[in-house]
CSV table of C-alpha atoms in Angstrom, one decimal:
chain,number,residue,atom,x,y,z
A,1,MET,CA,-26.5,18.2,-44.2
A,2,ILE,CA,-25.2,21.6,-43.1
A,3,SER,CA,-22.1,21.5,-41.0
A,4,ALA,CA,-21.9,23.3,-37.7
A,5,PHE,CA,-18.3,24.2,-38.4
A,6,SER,CA,-17.1,27.0,-40.7
A,7,PRO,CA,-14.4,26.3,-43.3
A,8,ASN,CA,-11.7,27.7,-41.0
A,9,GLY,CA,-12.5,25.1,-38.3
A,10,ALA,CA,-14.1,27.5,-35.8
A,11,ARG,CA,-17.3,26.6,-34.1
A,12,ALA,CA,-20.4,28.0,-35.7
A,13,ALA,CA,-23.7,28.6,-34.0
A,14,GLY,CA,-26.4,26.0,-34.1
A,15,PRO,CA,-26.6,22.2,-33.5
A,16,GLY,CA,-23.7,20.0,-34.1
A,17,PRO,CA,-20.8,18.2,-32.4
A,18,PRO,CA,-19.3,20.2,-29.5
A,19,GLY,CA,-16.2,22.1,-30.4
A,20,PRO,CA,-13.4,23.4,-28.3
A,21,ARG,CA,-14.7,24.7,-24.9
A,22,THR,CA,-13.6,27.9,-23.3
A,23,ARG,CA,-12.1,27.9,-19.8
A,24,ALA,CA,-15.4,29.3,-18.4
A,25,GLU,CA,-17.4,26.5,-20.0
A,26,LYS,CA,-15.1,23.9,-18.5
A,27,ASP,CA,-15.2,25.5,-15.0
A,28,ARG,CA,-19.0,25.5,-14.9
A,29,GLY,CA,-19.2,21.8,-14.6
A,30,ARG,CA,-16.6,21.6,-11.7
A,31,ILE,CA,-17.4,21.5,-8.1
A,32,ALA,CA,-16.0,24.4,-6.2
A,33,GLN,CA,-12.9,23.5,-4.1
A,34,THR,CA,-11.2,25.3,-1.3
A,35,PRO,CA,-7.5,26.1,-1.8
A,36,ALA,CA,-6.6,23.3,0.7
A,37,GLN,CA,-8.6,20.8,-1.4
A,38,LYS,CA,-6.8,21.8,-4.6
A,39,LYS,CA,-3.4,20.9,-3.0
A,40,LYS,CA,-1.9,17.7,-4.4
A,41,LYS,CA,-3.0,14.9,-2.1
A,42,CYS,CA,-0.3,12.8,-0.4
A,43,LYS,CA,-0.4,9.1,-0.1
A,44,LYS,CA,-0.9,7.6,3.3
A,45,PRO,CA,2.2,6.2,5.1
A,46,GLY,CA,3.1,2.7,4.1
A,47,VAL,CA,1.2,2.8,0.8
A,48,GLY,CA,2.8,2.9,-2.6
A,49,LYS,CA,4.5,0.8,-5.1
A,50,ASN,CA,8.2,0.3,-4.6
A,51,ARG,CA,8.4,2.4,-1.5
A,52,GLY,CA,9.6,1.3,1.9
A,53,LEU,CA,7.7,2.3,4.9
A,54,ASP,CA,10.3,4.8,6.1
A,55,SER,CA,10.6,6.7,2.8
A,56,CYS,CA,6.8,6.8,2.2
A,57,LEU,CA,6.3,7.9,5.8
A,58,ALA,CA,8.9,10.7,5.3
A,59,ILE,CA,7.2,11.8,2.1
A,60,TRP,CA,3.8,11.8,3.8
A,61,LEU,CA,5.0,13.8,6.8
A,62,TYR,CA,6.7,16.3,4.5
A,63,CYS,CA,3.4,16.8,2.6
A,64,GLN,CA,1.5,17.2,5.9
A,65,ALA,CA,4.0,19.8,7.1
A,66,GLY,CA,2.6,22.2,4.4
A,67,ASN,CA,-0.9,22.0,6.0
A,68,GLN,CA,-1.5,24.9,8.3
A,69,LYS,CA,-4.0,23.1,10.5
A,70,GLU,CA,-2.6,20.9,13.3
A,71,PRO,CA,-3.9,17.4,13.1
A,72,THR,CA,-6.2,16.4,15.8
A,73,VAL,CA,-5.6,13.6,18.3
A,74,ASP,CA,-8.2,11.5,16.5
A,75,ALA,CA,-6.6,12.1,13.1
A,76,GLN,CA,-3.2,11.1,14.5
A,77,ARG,CA,-4.6,8.0,16.0
A,78,LYS,CA,-6.3,7.1,12.8
A,79,GLN,CA,-3.0,7.5,10.9
A,80,ALA,CA,-1.2,5.2,13.4
A,81,LEU,CA,-4.0,2.6,13.1
A,82,THR,CA,-3.9,2.8,9.3
A,83,ALA,CA,-0.1,2.3,9.3
A,84,ARG,CA,-0.5,-0.8,11.6
A,85,ALA,CA,-3.3,-2.1,9.3
A,86,ASP,CA,-1.0,-1.8,6.3
A,87,ILE,CA,1.7,-3.9,8.0
A,88,LEU,CA,-0.9,-6.5,9.0
A,89,LYS,CA,-2.2,-6.6,5.4
A,90,ALA,CA,1.3,-7.2,4.1
A,91,MET,CA,1.6,-10.3,6.4
A,92,ALA,CA,-1.9,-11.5,5.6
A,93,HIS,CA,-1.0,-14.4,3.2
A,94,PRO,CA,0.1,-18.0,4.1
A,95,THR,CA,3.1,-17.8,1.7
A,96,ARG,CA,4.2,-14.5,3.3
A,97,LEU,CA,3.9,-16.0,6.8
A,98,TYR,CA,6.0,-19.0,5.6
A,99,ILE,CA,8.6,-16.6,4.3
A,100,LEU,CA,8.7,-14.8,7.7
A,101,GLU,CA,9.1,-18.1,9.5
A,102,GLU,CA,12.0,-19.0,7.2
A,103,LEU,CA,13.6,-15.7,7.7
A,104,ALA,CA,13.3,-16.0,11.5
A,105,GLN,CA,16.0,-18.7,11.2
A,106,GLY,CA,18.3,-16.4,9.3
A,107,GLU,CA,18.7,-14.7,5.9
A,108,ARG,CA,17.7,-16.6,2.8
A,109,CYS,CA,18.2,-16.1,-0.9
A,110,VAL,CA,15.2,-16.1,-3.2
A,111,CYS,CA,16.1,-19.5,-4.6
A,112,GLU,CA,15.8,-21.1,-1.1
A,113,LEU,CA,12.5,-19.5,-0.5
A,114,HIS,CA,11.3,-20.5,-3.9
A,115,ALA,CA,12.2,-24.1,-3.2
A,116,GLY,CA,10.3,-24.1,0.1
A,117,THR,CA,7.1,-22.5,-1.2
A,118,GLY,CA,6.8,-24.5,-4.4
A,119,ALA,CA,5.6,-21.3,-6.1
A,120,ASP,CA,7.1,-19.6,-9.2
A,121,PHE,CA,10.0,-17.3,-8.8
A,122,SER,CA,7.8,-14.3,-9.9
A,123,THR,CA,5.2,-15.2,-7.2
A,124,VAL,CA,7.9,-15.4,-4.4
A,125,SER,CA,9.4,-12.2,-5.6
A,126,LYS,CA,6.0,-10.5,-5.5
A,127,HIS,CA,5.5,-11.7,-1.9
A,128,LEU,CA,8.9,-10.5,-0.9
A,129,SER,CA,8.2,-7.1,-2.6
A,130,VAL,CA,5.0,-6.7,-0.5
A,131,LEU,CA,6.9,-7.5,2.7
A,132,LYS,CA,9.8,-5.2,1.7
A,133,ASN,CA,7.5,-2.3,0.9
A,134,ALA,CA,5.8,-2.7,4.3
A,135,GLY,CA,9.2,-2.4,6.0
A,136,ILE,CA,9.1,-6.0,7.4
A,137,VAL,CA,12.1,-7.4,5.4
A,138,GLU,CA,15.2,-6.0,3.8
A,139,ASP,CA,17.3,-7.3,1.0
A,140,GLU,CA,21.0,-7.3,0.0
A,141,LYS,CA,22.3,-8.1,-3.4
A,142,ARG,CA,25.4,-10.3,-3.6
A,143,GLY,CA,26.5,-11.0,-7.1
A,144,LEU,CA,23.6,-12.4,-8.9
A,145,GLN,CA,21.7,-13.5,-5.8
A,146,VAL,CA,19.4,-11.4,-3.5
A,147,PHE,CA,19.3,-12.3,0.1
A,148,TYR,CA,16.5,-11.3,2.4
A,149,ARG,CA,16.3,-11.0,6.2
A,150,LEU,CA,13.9,-9.7,8.8
A,151,ARG,CA,14.2,-6.0,9.3
A,152,CYS,CA,12.5,-6.1,12.7
A,153,PRO,CA,12.9,-9.6,14.4
A,154,CYS,CA,10.3,-8.5,17.1
A,155,ILE,CA,7.6,-9.4,14.5
A,156,LEU,CA,8.2,-13.0,15.6
A,157,SER,CA,6.7,-12.2,19.1
A,158,PHE,CA,3.6,-11.0,17.3
A,159,LEU,CA,3.4,-14.3,15.4
A,160,GLY,CA,3.8,-16.1,18.7
A,161,CYS,CA,0.8,-14.1,20.1
A,162,VAL,CA,-1.2,-15.1,17.0
A,163,GLU,CA,-0.4,-18.8,17.9
A,164,ASN,CA,-1.6,-18.2,21.4
A,165,VAL,CA,-4.9,-16.8,20.1
A,166,ILE,CA,-5.3,-19.8,17.8
A,167,GLN,CA,-4.6,-22.3,20.7
A,168,GLN,CA,-7.1,-20.5,23.0
A,169,ASN,CA,-9.8,-20.7,20.2
A,170,VAL,CA,-9.2,-24.4,19.8
A,171,ASP,CA,-9.3,-25.0,23.6
A,172,ARG,CA,-12.6,-23.0,23.8
A,173,GLN,CA,-14.1,-25.0,20.9
A,174,LEU,CA,-13.0,-28.3,22.5
A,175,ALA,CA,-14.5,-27.3,25.8
A,176,ALA,CA,-17.8,-26.4,24.1
A,177,LEU,CA,-17.8,-29.9,22.6
A,178,GLY,CA,-17.1,-31.4,26.0
A,179,ARG,CA,-13.8,-32.9,25.2
C-alpha cells in the first residue's frame, strides 16, 4: 500500500487519512457569525455552580453592559421571569421545602437538618447548596459546624400562599364531589 504521507510527515496529494488542515480549510465548515455573536456568552442570572444569586447577577449585568444595543422591555421582562423561575426551581423539592420550614424557626446546623430529613449528609448538603446558590439561604461556619438561616424570611409568605392554593383546590374538589 502506498502511503499518502511523505517521509518528512507532510501531507502528499492523493487519497489517504486527512492531515493537518489549514486555517482556510477549517473556516470553510463554520457558519458565519457577526461580531456580537462571537462575543463570549454570559450565563443568565441565578445560574451557575457555586455562585450566589447576587454575584451571578452582577457578572451577568457586567457582561451585558458591553452590549451596545439597549435591551427591550420584553427582553428585560423575560430576564426577570427567568430569575424568578430559577428561584422557584431551587425550592421545587420536598426536602428543600422541609429545610425552609425548619429554617423558618431559626438557624440550624447541617447535623440538625440531616437528622430531620433522614437523608445522607451529602444529600442534605447538596440541597442546601442549591438553596444557597439561588440566594434563598446563607451559611456561617462556626468551628467545625456550618449553620444555615433564611436569607430572605419573606419567602415564608410565599409558602403560605402556596398553602392557600392547595386548600382552595381541595375545597373545589370536595365541592365537585358534593361533600
